Short mmCIF file of N, CA and C in Angstrom, two decimals:
data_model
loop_
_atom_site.label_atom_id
_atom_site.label_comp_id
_atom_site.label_asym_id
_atom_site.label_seq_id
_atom_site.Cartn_x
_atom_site.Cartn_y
_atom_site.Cartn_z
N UNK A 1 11.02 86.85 83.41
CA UNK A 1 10.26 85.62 83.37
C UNK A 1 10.55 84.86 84.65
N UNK A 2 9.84 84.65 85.39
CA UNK A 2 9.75 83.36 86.27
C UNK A 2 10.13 82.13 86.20
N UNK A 3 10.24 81.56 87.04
CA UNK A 3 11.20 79.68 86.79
C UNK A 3 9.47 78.90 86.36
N UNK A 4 8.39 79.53 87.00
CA UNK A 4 7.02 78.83 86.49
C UNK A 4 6.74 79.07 85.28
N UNK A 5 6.93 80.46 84.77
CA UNK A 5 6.29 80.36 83.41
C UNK A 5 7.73 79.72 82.56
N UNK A 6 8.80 79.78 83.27
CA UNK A 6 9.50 79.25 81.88
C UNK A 6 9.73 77.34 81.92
N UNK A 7 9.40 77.17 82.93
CA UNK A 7 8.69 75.40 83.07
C UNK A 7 7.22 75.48 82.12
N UNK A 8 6.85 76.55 81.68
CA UNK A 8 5.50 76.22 81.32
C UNK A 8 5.53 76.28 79.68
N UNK A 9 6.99 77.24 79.43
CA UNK A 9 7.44 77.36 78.15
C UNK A 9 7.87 76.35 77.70
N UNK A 10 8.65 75.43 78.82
CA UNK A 10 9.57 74.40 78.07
C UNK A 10 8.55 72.98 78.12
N UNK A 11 7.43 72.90 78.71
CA UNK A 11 6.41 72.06 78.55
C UNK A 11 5.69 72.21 77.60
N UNK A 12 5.91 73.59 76.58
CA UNK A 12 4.89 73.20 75.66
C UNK A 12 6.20 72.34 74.48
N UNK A 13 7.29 72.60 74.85
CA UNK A 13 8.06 71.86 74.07
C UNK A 13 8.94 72.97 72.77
N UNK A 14 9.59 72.26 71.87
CA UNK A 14 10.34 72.95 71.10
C UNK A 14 8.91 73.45 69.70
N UNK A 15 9.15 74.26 68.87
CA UNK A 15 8.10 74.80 67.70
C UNK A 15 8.80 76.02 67.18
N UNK A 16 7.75 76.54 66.02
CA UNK A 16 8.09 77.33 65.30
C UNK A 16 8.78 78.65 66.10
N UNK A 17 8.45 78.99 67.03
CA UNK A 17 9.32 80.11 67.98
C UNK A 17 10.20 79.92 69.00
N UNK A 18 10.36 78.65 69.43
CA UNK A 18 10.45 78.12 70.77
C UNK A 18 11.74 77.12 70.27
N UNK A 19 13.19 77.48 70.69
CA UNK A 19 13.98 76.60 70.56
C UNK A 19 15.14 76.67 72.07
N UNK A 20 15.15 74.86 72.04
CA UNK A 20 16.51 74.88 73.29
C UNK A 20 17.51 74.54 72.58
N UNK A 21 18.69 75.42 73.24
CA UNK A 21 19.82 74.71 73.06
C UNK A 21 21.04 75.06 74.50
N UNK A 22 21.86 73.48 73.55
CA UNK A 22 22.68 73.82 75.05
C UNK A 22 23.80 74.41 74.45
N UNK A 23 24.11 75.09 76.01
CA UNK A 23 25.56 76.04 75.84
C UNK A 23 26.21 76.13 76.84
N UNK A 24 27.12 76.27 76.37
CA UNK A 24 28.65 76.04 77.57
C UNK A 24 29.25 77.64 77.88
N UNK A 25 30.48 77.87 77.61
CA UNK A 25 30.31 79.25 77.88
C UNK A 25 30.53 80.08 76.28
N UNK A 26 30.08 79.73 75.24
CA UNK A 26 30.11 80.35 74.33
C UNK A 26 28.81 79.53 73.10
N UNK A 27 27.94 80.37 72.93
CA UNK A 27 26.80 79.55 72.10
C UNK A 27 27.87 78.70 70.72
N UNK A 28 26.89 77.97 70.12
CA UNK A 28 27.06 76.85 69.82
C UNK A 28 26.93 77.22 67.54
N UNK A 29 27.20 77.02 66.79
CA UNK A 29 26.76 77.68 65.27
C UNK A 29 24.98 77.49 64.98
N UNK A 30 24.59 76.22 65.57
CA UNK A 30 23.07 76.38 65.51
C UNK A 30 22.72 77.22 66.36
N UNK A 31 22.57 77.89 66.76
CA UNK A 31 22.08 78.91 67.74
C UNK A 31 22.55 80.23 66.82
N UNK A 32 23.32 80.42 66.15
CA UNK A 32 23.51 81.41 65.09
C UNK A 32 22.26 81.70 64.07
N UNK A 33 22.11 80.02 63.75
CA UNK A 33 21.75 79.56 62.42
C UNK A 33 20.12 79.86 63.18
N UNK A 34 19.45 79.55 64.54
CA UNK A 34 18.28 79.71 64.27
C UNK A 34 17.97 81.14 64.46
N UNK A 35 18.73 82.24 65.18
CA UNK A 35 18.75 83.39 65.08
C UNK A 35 18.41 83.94 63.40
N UNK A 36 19.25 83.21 62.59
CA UNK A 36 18.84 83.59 61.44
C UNK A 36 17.51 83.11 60.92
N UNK A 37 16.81 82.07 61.19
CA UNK A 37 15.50 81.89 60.86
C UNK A 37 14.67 82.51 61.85
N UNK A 38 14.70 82.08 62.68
CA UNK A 38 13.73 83.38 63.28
C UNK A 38 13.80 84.74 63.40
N UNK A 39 14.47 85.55 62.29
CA UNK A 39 15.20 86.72 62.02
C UNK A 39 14.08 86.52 60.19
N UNK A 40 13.85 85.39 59.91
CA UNK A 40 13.38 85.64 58.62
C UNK A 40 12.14 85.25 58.62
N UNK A 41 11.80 85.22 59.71
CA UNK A 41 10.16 84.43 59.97
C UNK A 41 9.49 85.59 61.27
N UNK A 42 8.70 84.92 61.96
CA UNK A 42 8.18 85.93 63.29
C UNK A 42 8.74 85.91 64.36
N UNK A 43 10.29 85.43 64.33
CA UNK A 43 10.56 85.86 65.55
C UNK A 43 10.67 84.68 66.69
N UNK A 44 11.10 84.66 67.50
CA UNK A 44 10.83 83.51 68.42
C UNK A 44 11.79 83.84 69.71
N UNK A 45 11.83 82.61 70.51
CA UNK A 45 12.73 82.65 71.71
C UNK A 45 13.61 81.36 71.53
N UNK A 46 14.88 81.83 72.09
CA UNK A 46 15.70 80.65 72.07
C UNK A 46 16.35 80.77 73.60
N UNK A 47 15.90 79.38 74.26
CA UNK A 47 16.33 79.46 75.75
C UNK A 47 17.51 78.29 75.59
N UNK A 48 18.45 79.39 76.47
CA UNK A 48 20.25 78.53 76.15
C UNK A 48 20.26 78.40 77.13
N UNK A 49 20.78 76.85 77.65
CA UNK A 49 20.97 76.44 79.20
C UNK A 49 19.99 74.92 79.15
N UNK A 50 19.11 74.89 78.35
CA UNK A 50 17.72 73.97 78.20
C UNK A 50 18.27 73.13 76.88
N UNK A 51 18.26 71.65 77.47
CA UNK A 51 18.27 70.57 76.69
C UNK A 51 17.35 69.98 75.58
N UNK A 52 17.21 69.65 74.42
CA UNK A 52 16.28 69.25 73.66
C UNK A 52 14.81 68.68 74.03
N UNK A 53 15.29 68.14 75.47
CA UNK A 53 14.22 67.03 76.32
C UNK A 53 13.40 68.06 77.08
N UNK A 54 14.32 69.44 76.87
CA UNK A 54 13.64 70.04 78.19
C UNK A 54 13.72 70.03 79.45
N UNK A 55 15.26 69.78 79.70
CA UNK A 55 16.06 69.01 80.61
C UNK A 55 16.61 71.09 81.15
N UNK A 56 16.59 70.97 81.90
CA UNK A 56 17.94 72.69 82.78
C UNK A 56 18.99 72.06 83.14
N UNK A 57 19.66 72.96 82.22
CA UNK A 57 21.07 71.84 82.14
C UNK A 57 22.01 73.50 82.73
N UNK A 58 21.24 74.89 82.20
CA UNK A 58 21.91 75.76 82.62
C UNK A 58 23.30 76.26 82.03
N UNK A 59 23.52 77.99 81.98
CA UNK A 59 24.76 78.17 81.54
C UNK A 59 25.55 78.77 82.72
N UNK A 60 27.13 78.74 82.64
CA UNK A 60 27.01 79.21 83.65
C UNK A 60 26.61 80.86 84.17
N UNK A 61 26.51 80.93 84.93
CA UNK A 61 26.39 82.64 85.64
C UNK A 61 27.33 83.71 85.56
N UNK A 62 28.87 83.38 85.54
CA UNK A 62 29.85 84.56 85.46
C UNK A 62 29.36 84.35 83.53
N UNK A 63 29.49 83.68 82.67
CA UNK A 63 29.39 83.19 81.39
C UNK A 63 28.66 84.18 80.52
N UNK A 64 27.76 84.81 81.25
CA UNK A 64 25.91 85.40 80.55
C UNK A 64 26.38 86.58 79.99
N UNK A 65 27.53 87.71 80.11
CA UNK A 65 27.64 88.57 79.79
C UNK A 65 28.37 88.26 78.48
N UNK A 66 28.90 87.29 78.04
CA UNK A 66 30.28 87.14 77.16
C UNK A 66 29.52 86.44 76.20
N UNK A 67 28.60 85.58 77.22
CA UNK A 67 28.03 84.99 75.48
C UNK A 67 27.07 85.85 75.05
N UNK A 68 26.39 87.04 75.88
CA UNK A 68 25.42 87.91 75.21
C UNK A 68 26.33 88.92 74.03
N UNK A 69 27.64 89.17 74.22
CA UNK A 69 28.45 90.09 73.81
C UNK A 69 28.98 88.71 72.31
N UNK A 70 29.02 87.89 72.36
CA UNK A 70 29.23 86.84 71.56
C UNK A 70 28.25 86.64 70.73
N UNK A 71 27.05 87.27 70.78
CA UNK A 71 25.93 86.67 69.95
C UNK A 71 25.53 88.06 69.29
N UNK A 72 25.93 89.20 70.10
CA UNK A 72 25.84 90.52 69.41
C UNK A 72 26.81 90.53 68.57
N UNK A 73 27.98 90.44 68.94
CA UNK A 73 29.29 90.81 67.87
C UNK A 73 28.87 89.27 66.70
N UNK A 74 28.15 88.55 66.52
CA UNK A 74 27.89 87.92 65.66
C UNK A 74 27.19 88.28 64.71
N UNK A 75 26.11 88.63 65.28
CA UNK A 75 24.74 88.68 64.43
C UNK A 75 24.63 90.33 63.82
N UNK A 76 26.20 91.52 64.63
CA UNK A 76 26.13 92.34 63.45
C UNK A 76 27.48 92.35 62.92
N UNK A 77 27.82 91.47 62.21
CA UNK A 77 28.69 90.88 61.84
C UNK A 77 28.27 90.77 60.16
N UNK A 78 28.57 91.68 59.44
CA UNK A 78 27.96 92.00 58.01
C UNK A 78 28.09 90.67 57.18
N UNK A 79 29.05 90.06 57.24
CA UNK A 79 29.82 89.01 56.53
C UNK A 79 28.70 88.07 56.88
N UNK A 80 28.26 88.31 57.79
CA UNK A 80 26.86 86.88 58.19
C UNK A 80 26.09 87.01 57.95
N UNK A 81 25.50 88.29 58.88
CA UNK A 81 24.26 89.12 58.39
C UNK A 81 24.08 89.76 57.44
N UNK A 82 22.99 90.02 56.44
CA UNK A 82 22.92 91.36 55.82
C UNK A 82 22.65 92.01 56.52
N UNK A 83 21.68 91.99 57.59
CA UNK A 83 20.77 93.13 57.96
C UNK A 83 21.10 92.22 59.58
N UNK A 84 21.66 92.82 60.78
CA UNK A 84 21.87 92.49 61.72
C UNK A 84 20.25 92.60 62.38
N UNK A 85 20.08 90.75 63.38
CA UNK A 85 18.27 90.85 63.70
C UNK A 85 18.36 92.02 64.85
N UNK A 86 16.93 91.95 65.15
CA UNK A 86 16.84 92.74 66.52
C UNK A 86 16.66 91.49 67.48
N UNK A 87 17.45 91.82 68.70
CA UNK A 87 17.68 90.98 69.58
C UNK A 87 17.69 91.24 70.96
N UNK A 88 16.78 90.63 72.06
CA UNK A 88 16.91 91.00 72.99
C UNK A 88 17.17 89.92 74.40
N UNK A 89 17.47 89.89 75.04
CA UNK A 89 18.05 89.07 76.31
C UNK A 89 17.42 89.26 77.28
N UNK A 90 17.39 88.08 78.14
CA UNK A 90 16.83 87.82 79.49
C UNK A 90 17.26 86.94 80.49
N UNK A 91 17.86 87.19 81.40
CA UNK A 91 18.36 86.42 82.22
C UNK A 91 17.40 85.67 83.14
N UNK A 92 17.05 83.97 83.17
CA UNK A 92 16.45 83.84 84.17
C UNK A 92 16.72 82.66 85.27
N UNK A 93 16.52 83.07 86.46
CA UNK A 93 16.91 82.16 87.20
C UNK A 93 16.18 81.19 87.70
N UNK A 94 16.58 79.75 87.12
CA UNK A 94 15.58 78.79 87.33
C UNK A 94 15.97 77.73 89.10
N UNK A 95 15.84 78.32 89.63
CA UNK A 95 16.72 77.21 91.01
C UNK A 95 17.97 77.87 90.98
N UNK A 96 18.79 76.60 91.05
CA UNK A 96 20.23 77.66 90.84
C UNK A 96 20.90 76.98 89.73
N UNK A 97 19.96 76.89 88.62
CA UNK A 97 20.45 77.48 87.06
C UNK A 97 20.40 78.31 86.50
N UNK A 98 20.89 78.71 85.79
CA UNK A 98 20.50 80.20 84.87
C UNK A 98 20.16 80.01 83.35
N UNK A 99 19.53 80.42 82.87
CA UNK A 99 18.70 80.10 81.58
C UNK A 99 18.99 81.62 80.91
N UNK A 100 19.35 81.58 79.49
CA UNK A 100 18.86 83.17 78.94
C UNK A 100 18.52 82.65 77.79
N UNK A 101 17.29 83.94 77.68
CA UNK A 101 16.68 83.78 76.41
C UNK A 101 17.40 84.79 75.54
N UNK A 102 17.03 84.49 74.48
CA UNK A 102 17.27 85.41 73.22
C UNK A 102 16.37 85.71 72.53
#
C-alpha cells in the first residue's frame, strides 16, 4: 500500500472494517479484541501506528517484527482463540513513519 492510498484509507475514517490503533512496541488488548470481531464478521484492516483522529503517530521500525510475532503467538493461542483468525501483515511506509496493517 502506498502513503496515498493509506491517507485515503484513514480519510474515510474508522467503520465496520477499518480500525486505528495506537501502539508502542507491543499491541495494545483492544487490538486483540478487534482481531476477534473482525475474525467473526468480514474481516477488516487494523492500521497500528494511526491515532483515533487519524493522526500517524507510527510504530517504531526495529518494533514491526516482534509485534507481528506478538499478535501471531496470540491469536493462535487456543486459550483465546478457538479457531486461530487468518491474518495477514503489511508494512507501510508513510514519510518516515511506519504503519502496519493487520
Amino acid at each position: 500500500m502506498s502513503p496515498d492510498e493509506l491517507d485515503r484509507q484513514i480519510a474515510q475514517g474508522e467503520g465496520q472494517s477499518i480500525e486505528f490503533k495506537r501502539c508502542g512496541d507491543t499491541p495494545h488488548n483492544d487490538t486483540f479484541e478487534t482481531i476477534c470481531s473482525f475474525a467473526n464478521r468480514i474481516g477488516g484492516s487494523i492500521y497500528l501506528g494511526v491515532e483515533n483522529d487519524g493522526t500517524v503517530s507510527g510504530v517504531r521500525e526495529n518494533a514491526v517484527l516482534e509485534i507481528e510475532r506478538n499478535i501471531i503467538n496470540v491469536a493462535n493461542n487456543k486459550n483465546l482463540f478457538n479457531i486461530a483468525p487468518s491474518l495477514e501483515f503489511e508494512k507501510i511506509d508513510h514519510g518516515s513513519k511506519t504503519v502496519l496493517r493487520v
